[in-house]
XYZ file of C-alpha atoms in Angstrom:
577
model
C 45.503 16.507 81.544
C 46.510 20.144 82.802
C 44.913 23.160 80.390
C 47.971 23.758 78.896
C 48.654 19.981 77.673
C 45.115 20.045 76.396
C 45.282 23.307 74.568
C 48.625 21.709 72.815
C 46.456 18.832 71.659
C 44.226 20.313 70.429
C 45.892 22.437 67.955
C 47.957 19.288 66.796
C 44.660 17.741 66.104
C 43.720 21.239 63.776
C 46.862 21.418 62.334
C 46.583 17.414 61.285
C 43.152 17.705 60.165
C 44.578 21.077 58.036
C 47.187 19.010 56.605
C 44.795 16.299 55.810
C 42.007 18.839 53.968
C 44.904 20.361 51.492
C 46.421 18.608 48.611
C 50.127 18.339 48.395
C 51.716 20.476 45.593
C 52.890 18.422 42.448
C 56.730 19.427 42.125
C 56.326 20.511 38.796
C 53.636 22.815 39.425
C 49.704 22.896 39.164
C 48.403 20.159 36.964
C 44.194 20.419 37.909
C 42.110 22.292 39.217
C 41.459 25.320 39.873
C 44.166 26.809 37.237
C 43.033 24.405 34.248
C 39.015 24.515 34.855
C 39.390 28.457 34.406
C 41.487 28.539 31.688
C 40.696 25.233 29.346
C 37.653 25.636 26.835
C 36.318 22.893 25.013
C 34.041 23.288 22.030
C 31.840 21.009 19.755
C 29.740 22.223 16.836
C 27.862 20.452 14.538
C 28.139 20.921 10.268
C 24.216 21.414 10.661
C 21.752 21.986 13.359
C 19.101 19.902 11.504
C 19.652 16.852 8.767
C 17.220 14.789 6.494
C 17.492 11.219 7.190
C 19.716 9.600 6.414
C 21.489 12.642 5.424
C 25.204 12.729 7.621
C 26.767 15.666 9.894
C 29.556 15.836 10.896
C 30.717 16.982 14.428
C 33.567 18.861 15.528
C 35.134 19.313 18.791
C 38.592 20.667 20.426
C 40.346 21.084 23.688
C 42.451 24.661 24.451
C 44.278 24.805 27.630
C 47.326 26.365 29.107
C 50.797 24.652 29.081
C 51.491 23.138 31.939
C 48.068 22.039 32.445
C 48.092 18.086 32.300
C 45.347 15.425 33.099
C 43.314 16.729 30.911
C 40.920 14.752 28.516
C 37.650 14.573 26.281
C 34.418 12.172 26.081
C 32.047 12.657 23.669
C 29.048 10.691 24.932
C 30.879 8.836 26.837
C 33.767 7.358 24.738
C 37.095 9.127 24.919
C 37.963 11.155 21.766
C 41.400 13.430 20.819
C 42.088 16.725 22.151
C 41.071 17.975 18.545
C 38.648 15.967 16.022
C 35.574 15.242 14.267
C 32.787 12.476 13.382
C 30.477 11.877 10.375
C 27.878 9.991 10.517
C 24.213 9.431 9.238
C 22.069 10.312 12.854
C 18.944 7.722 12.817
C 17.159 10.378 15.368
C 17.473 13.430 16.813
C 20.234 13.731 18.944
C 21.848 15.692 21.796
C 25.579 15.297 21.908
C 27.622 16.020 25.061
C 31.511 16.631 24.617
C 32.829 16.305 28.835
C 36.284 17.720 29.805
C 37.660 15.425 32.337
C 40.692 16.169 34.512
C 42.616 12.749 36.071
C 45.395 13.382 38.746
C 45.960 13.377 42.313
C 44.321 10.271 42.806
C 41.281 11.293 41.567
C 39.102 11.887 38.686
C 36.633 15.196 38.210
C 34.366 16.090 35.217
C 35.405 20.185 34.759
C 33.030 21.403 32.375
C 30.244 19.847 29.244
C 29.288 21.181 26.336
C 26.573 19.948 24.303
C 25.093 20.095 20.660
C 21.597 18.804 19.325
C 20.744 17.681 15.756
C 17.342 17.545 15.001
C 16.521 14.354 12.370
C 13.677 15.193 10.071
C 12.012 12.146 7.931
C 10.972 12.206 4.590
C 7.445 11.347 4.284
C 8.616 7.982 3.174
C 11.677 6.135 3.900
C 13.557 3.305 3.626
C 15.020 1.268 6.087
C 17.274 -1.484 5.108
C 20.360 -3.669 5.422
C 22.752 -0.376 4.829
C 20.593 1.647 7.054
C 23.074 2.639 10.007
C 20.949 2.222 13.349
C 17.855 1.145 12.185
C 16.200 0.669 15.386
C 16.878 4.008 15.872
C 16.044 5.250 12.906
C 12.634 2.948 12.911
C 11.883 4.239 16.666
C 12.558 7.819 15.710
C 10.083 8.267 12.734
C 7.216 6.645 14.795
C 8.381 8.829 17.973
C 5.299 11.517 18.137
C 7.602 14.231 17.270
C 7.781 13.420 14.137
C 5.262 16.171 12.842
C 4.969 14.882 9.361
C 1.526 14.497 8.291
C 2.152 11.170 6.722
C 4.990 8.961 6.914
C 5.589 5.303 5.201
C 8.328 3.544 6.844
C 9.501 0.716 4.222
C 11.593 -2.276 5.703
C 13.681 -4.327 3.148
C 16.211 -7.356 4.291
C 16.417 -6.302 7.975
C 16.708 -8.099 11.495
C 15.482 -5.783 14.023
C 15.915 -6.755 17.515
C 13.355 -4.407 18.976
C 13.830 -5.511 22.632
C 13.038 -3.742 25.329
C 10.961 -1.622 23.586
C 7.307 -0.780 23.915
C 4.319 0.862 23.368
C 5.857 2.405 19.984
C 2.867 4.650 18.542
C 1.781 4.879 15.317
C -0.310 8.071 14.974
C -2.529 9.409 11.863
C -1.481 8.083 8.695
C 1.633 6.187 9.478
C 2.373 3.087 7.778
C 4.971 0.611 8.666
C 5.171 -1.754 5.855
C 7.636 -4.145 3.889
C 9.133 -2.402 0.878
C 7.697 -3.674 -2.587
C 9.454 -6.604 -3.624
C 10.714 -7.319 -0.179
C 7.540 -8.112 1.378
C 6.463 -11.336 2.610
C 4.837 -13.936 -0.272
C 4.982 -17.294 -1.553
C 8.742 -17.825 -1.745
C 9.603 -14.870 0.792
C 9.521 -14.594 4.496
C 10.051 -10.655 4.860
C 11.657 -8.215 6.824
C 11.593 -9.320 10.504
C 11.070 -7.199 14.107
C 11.593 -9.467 16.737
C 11.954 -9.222 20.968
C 13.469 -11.571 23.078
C 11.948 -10.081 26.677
C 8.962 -11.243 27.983
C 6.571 -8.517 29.381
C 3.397 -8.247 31.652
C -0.276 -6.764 30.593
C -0.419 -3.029 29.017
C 3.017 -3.163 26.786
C 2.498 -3.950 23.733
C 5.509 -3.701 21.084
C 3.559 -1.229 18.643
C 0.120 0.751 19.866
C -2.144 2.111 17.447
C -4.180 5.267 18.908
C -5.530 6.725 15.258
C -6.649 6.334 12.582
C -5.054 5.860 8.829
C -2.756 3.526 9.774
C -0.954 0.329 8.061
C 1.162 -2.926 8.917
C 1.789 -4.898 6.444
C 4.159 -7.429 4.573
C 6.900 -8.933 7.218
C 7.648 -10.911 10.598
C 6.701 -9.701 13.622
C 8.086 -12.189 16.256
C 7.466 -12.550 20.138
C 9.733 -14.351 22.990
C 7.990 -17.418 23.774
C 8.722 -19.943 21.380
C 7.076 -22.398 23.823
C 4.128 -22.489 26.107
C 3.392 -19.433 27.989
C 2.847 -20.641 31.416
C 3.741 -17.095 34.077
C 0.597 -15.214 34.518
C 2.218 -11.888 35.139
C 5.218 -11.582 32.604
C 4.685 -13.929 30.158
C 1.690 -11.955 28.555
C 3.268 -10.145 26.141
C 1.236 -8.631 22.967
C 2.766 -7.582 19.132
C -0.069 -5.037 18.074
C -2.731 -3.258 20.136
C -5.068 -1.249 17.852
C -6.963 1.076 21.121
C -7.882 4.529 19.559
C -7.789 7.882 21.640
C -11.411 8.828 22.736
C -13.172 12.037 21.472
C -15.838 13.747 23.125
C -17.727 13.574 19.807
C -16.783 10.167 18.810
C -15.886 9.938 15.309
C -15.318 6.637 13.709
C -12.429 5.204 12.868
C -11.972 4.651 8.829
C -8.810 1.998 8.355
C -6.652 0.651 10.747
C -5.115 -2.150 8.047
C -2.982 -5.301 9.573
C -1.878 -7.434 6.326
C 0.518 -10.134 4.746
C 1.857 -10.202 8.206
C 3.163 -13.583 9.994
C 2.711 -12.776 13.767
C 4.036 -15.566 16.180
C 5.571 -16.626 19.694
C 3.209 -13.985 21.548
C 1.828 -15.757 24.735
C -0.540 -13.144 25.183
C -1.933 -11.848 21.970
C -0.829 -11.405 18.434
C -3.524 -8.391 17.576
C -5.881 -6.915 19.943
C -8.314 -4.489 19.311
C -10.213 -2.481 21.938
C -12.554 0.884 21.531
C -11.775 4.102 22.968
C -12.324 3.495 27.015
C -11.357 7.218 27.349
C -14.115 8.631 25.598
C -17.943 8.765 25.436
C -19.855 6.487 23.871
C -20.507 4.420 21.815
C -16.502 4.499 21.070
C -14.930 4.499 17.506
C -15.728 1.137 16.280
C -18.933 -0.990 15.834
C -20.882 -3.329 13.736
C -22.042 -0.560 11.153
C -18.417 0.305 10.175
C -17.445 -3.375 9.221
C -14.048 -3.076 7.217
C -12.780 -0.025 9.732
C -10.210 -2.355 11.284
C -8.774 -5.234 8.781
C -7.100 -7.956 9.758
C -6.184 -9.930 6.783
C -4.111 -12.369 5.004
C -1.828 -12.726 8.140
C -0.241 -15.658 9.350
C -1.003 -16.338 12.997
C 0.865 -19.250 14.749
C 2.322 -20.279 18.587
C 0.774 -17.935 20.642
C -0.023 -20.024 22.664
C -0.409 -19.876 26.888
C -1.067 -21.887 29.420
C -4.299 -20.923 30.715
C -4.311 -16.530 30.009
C -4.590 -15.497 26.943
C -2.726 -17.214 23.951
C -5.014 -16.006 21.021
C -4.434 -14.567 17.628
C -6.645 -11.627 17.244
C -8.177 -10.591 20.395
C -11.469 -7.918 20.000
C -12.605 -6.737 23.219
C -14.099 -3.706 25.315
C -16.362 -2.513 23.045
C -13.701 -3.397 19.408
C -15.144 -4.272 16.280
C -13.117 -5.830 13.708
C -12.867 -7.582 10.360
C -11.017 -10.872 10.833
C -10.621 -12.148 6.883
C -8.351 -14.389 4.957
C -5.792 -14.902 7.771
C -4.339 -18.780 8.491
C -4.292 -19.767 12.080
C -2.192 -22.154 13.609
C -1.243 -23.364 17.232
C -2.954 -20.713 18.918
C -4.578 -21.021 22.199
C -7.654 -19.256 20.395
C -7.749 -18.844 17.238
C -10.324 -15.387 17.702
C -11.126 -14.654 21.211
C -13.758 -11.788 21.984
C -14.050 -9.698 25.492
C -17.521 -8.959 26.112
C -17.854 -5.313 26.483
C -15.895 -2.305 28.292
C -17.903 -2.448 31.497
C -19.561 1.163 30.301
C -21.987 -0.166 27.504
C -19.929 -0.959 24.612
C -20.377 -4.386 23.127
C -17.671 -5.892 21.491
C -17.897 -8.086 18.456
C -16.237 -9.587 14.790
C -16.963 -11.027 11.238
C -14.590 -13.578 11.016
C -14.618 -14.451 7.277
C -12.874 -16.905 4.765
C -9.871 -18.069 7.307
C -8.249 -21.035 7.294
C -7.793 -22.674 11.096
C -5.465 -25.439 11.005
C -5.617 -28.463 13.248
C -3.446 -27.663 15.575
C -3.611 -25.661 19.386
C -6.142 -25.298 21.450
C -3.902 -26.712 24.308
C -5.486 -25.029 27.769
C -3.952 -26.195 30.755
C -5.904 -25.448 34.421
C -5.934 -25.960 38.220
C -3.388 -28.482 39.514
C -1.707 -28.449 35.382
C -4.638 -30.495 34.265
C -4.923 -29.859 30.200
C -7.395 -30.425 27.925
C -8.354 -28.922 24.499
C -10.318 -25.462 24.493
C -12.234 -23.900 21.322
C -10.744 -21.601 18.667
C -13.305 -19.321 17.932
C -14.430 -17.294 21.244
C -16.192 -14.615 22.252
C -16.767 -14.435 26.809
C -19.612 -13.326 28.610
C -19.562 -10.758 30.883
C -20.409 -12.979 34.144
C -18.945 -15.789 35.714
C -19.105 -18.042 38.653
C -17.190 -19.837 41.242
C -15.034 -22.144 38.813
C -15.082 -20.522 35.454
C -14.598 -16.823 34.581
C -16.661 -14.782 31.644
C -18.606 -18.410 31.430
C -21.839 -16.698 30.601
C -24.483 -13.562 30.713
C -23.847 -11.188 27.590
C -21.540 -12.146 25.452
C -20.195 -9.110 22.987
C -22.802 -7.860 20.334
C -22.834 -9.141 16.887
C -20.484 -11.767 15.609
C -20.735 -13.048 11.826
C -18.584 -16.679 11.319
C -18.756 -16.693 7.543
C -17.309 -18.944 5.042
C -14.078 -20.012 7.146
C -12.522 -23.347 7.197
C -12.282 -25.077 10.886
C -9.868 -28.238 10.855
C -9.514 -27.410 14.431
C -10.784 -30.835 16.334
C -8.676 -31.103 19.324
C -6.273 -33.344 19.414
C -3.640 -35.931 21.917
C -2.804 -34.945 24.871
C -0.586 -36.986 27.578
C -2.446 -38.215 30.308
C -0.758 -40.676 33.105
C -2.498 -43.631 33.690
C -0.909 -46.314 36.561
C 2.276 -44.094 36.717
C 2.882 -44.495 32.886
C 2.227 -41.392 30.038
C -0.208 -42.542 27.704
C -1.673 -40.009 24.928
C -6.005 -39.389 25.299
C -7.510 -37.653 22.227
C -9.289 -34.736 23.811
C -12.212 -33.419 21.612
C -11.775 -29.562 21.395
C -14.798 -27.040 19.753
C -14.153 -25.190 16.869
C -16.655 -22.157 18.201
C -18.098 -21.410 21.693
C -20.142 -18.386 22.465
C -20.409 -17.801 25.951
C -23.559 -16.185 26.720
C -25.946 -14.469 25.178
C -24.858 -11.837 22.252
C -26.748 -8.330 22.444
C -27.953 -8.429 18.754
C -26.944 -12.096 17.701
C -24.562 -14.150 16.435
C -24.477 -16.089 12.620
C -22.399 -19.512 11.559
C -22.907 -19.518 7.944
C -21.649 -21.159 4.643
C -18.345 -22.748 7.118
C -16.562 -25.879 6.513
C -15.950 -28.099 9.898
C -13.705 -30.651 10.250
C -16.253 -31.438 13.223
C -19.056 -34.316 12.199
C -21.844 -32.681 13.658
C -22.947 -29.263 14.785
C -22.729 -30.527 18.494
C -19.421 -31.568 18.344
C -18.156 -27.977 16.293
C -20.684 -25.196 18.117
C -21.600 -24.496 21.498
C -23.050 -21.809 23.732
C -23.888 -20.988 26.980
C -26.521 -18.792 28.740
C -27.004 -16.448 31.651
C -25.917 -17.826 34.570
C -28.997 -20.097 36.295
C -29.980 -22.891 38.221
C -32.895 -24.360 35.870
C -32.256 -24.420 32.489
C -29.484 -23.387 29.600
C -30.629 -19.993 30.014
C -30.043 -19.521 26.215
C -32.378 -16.381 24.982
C -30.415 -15.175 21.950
C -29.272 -18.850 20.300
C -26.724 -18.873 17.815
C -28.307 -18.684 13.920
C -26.460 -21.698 12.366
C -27.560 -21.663 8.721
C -27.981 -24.653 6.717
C -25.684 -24.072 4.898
C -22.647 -24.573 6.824
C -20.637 -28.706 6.230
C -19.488 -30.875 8.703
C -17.457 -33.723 7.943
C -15.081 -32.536 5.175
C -11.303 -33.275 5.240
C -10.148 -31.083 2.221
C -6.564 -31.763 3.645
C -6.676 -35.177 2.821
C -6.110 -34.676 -1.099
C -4.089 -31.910 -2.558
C -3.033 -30.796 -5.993
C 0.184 -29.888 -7.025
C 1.036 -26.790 -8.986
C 3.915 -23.972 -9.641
C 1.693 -20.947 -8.515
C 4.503 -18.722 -8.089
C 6.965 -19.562 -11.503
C 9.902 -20.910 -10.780
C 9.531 -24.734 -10.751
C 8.596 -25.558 -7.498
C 5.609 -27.182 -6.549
C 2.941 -25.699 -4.370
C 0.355 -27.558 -2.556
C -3.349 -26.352 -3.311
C -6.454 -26.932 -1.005
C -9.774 -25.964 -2.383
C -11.545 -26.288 0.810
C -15.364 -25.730 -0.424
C -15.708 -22.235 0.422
C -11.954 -21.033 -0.009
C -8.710 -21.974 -1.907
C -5.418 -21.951 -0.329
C -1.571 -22.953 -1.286
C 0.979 -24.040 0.527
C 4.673 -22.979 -0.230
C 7.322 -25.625 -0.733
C 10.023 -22.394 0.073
C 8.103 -21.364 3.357
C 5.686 -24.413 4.628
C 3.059 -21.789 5.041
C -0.587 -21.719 3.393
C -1.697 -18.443 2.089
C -4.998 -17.581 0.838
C -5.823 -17.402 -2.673
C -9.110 -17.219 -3.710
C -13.253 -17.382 -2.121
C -14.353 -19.956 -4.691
C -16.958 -23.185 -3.817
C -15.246 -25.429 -6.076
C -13.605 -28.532 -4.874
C -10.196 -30.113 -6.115
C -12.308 -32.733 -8.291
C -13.659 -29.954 -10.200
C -10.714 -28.167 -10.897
C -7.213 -28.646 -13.414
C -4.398 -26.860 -13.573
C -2.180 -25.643 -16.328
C -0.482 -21.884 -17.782
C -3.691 -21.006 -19.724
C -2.222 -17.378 -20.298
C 1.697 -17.865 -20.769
C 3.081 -16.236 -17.698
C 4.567 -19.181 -16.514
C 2.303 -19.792 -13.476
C -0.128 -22.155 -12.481
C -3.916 -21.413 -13.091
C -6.402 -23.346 -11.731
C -9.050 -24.070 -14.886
C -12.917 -24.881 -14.299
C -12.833 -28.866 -15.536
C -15.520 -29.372 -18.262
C -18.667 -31.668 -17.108
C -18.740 -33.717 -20.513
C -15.184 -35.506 -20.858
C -14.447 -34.485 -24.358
C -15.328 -30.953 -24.044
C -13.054 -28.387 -23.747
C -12.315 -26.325 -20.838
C -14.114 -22.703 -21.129
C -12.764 -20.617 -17.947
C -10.134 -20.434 -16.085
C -8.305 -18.156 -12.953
C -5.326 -16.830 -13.227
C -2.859 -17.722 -10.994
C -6.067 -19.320 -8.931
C -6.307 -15.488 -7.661
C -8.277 -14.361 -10.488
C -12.065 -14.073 -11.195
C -13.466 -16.823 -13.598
C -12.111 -15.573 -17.303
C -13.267 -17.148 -20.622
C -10.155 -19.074 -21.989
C -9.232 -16.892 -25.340
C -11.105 -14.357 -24.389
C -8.114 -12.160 -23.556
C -5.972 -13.413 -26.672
C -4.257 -11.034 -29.246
């Protein structure tokens, strides 16, 4: 090609390239940019830059451009909205709106210009959340969010379904409380608000965290994703509550960290843990001289079950004290399971007191899927060796087993025996300590299911070659019962009013009903006496059961009675007009 030809190509391939780069001209003049992105203004206000929930705003927008410009539109987060208009609403949380002017032609689509608005949500130190509550996840997630600056806040849940998935670590902070509302809360014919996930979710997210002190659950449903066996070691671990309080440099004890009247279930990791402050120096926020600072009682804990991780209740660990009291236990992995210490010098440890464990669980499955029945009250050592972890060496600091019921025995499990499933009873422990506790550990005034102390208790030592190594045993007092069955007879009795009939246990050391409404036992009294010595009838008038001490001599009179079977003894007539 001669230099002229090429120089002619060339500018054919500018001019082309030109004629590519520029837009052709609509006939009917300029439609986008850059005319309308100079001249068009959007605005969007709000009626107030800060509301009381669940006080409503209303927002306000509009679109101004010049005629002729077209394309032109609005989105207000997101969703299209009219050139001119407004919203009211009640905002759950504080909010930053964003109103986007949009232009559409040419082929094309180009956001021109945003505006924005916040409104801050303020709480009122205690608030409702219920079945007219407009985005109450919201509104629940935004009053725990740490910017709430209140000093205290109550959050009361009445008649809600909260699907809280995807969501984690929500903190409660000093003197929250997230509680059912009176009269909505969970009881003998009631099952209570409920907050459930459906995601399951590795180690270290927990649905709610509690880092202070002050704080309160109480009174509804708190429900995990696994309604099954938990069986995937790295998301299928998933906890409801983890109480693990900021470290100070000057530790100062934790006063009441309260977890009540709750039924926690389907967590294949753990339904409560609690863990001291790892952060800080020692000895941490909780130990065995503050008994009562973190209360875990009259809960319902039941299918949190796992494979072969963790699957327990109420988990205490590095370094955690806690009171365990009054709760029912059912189908758990463990029951109470204890970590040994924090690594740092921090012992953990419990008083388990007055619960009722129920036969069932204990299910732990190991190498190859062989299963066989594991104990339900725990607490590891800190060493272990080649085929069993935290078998043995220290195990936690104190631990006081007091008064509780243990039906817990084991139980069938399928075994296949010439290529055909056949069901083995496994015997299961009701409590294994393994190791050697720092102060010691006390079984006293329980009720076993278990004939013997063998077949309920065991311990292990520091790891060895001669000998059980055992230089701290276990102080089982004489006054603990093996043997009893107090399931196998039950009264019958309308503790709750309204016809029905509940079932009553009196166990020995504790009495317990069962709902007809809700098929779940809840405690009602820490009294010795057995069914035989006990009748029932409205001694006071309220129209509820109370349970009445039965006379010794047949044709005496009865003399005392307890009201509701909640009450202290009280001297029939003694309260009359």
């Amino acid at each position: 090609m001669t230099p002229t030809l090429r120089l002619f190509a060339a500018l054919a391939l500018l001019a082309g390239t030109a004629a590519r780069a520029l837009p052709p001209v609509p006939p009917d003049g300029p439609t986008g940019p850059p005319v309308c992105t100079d001249a068009a203004t959007i605005k969007l206000s709000s009626s107030a830059s800060e509301v009381t929930f669940p006080n409503a705003r209303t927002l306000t927008w509009s679109l101004s451009a010049p005629v002729g410009c077209k394309g032109l539109s609005l989105e207000l987060d997101s969703a299209a909205v009219p050139a001119i208009g407004s919203r009211t609403d009640r905002p759950p949380r504080t909010e930053q709106h964003a109103l986007r002017l949009m232009w559409t032609g040419l082929g094309q689509r180009a956001l021109l210009r945003t505006v924005r608005v916040t409104v801050v949500v303020r709480y009122p130190t205690r608030m409702s959340i219920d079945a007219g509550t407009a985005r109450p996840v919201q509104a629940l997630v935004g009053a725990l969010d740490p910017s709430n600056l209140n000093p205290m806040q109550v959050i009361e849940l009445c008649n809600v379904d909260l699907d809280l998935t995807g969501h984690a670590n929500l903190m409660l902070t000093d003197n929250r409380s997230l509680v059912a509302a009176p009269g909505c809360e969970r009881g003998a014919r009631s099952l209570g608000p409920r907050i459930f996930v459906t995601d399951k979710r590795g180690p270290g997210r927990s649905l709610f965290l509690i880092r202070s002190d002050k704080v309160k659950i109480a009174g509804f449903r708190l429900e995990g994703p696994t309604a099954g066996i938990g069986d995937d070691d790295d998301n299928n671990v998933e906890s409801a509550i983890r109480i693990w309080p900021f470290g100070t440099v000057m530790p100062t004890p934790i006063t009441s960290i309260v977890v009540s009247n709750m039924e926690i279930s389907k967590w294949s990791g753990i339904g409560v843990e609690v863990g001291d402050a790892g952060d800080g120096a020692l000895p941490g926020r909780f130990s065995n001289q503050t008994v009562g600072a973190v209360r875990i009682s009259g809960n319902y804990f039941h299918h949190n079950r796992h494979r072969g991780k963790e699957g327990y209740g109420v988990l205490v660990t590095g370094g955690g004290y806690a009171l365990i009291e009054r709760n029912v236990f059912e189908e758990n992995r463990h029951a109470i399971a204890g970590g040994s210490w924090d690594g740092r010098g921090d012992f953990s440890g419990y008083t388990a007191r007055e619960n009722l464990v129920l036969p069932g669980g204990g299910l732990h499955c190991g190498f190859a899927g062989i299963c066989w029945q594991t104990h339900q009250i725990d607490m590891h050592g800190d060493r272990g060796h080649f085929d069993s972890d935290w078998c043995c060496g220290r195990a936690g600091e104190t631990l006081m087993i007091e008064r509780n019921t243990l039906l817990y025995t084991g139980g069938y499990r399928t075994v296949v025996v010439n290529g055909q499933p056949t069901q083995v009873w496994s015997d299961g422990l009701a409590i294994k300590v393994r190791g050697n506790p720092i102060d010691k550990a006390v079984v006293a005034g329980n009720v076993f299911r278990h004939g013997s102390r063998d077949d309920a208790i065991a311990q292990n030592g520091a790891l060895g070659i001669i000998g059980d190594n055992i230089s701290n045993p276990i102080d089982v007092r004489p006054d603990n019962v093996f043997g009893a069955d107090p399931m196998a007879t039950l009264g019958q009795c309308d503790f709750a009013g309204d016809g029905r009939q509940d079932s009553f246990m009196a166990s020995g050391v504790t009495w317990w009903a069962r709902s007809p409404v809700t098929q779940q036992w809840r405690f009602l009294n820490a009294q010795p006496q057995k069914l035989a010595q006990l009748m029932f009838a409205d001694v006071n008038g309220d129209g509820r059961c109370d349970v009445v001490l039965k006379p010794q001599a047949p044709a005496t009179q009865p003399g005392f009675y307890s009201s509701g079977g909640m009450g202290a003894w009280t001297m029939i007539g003694a309260n009359a007009p």
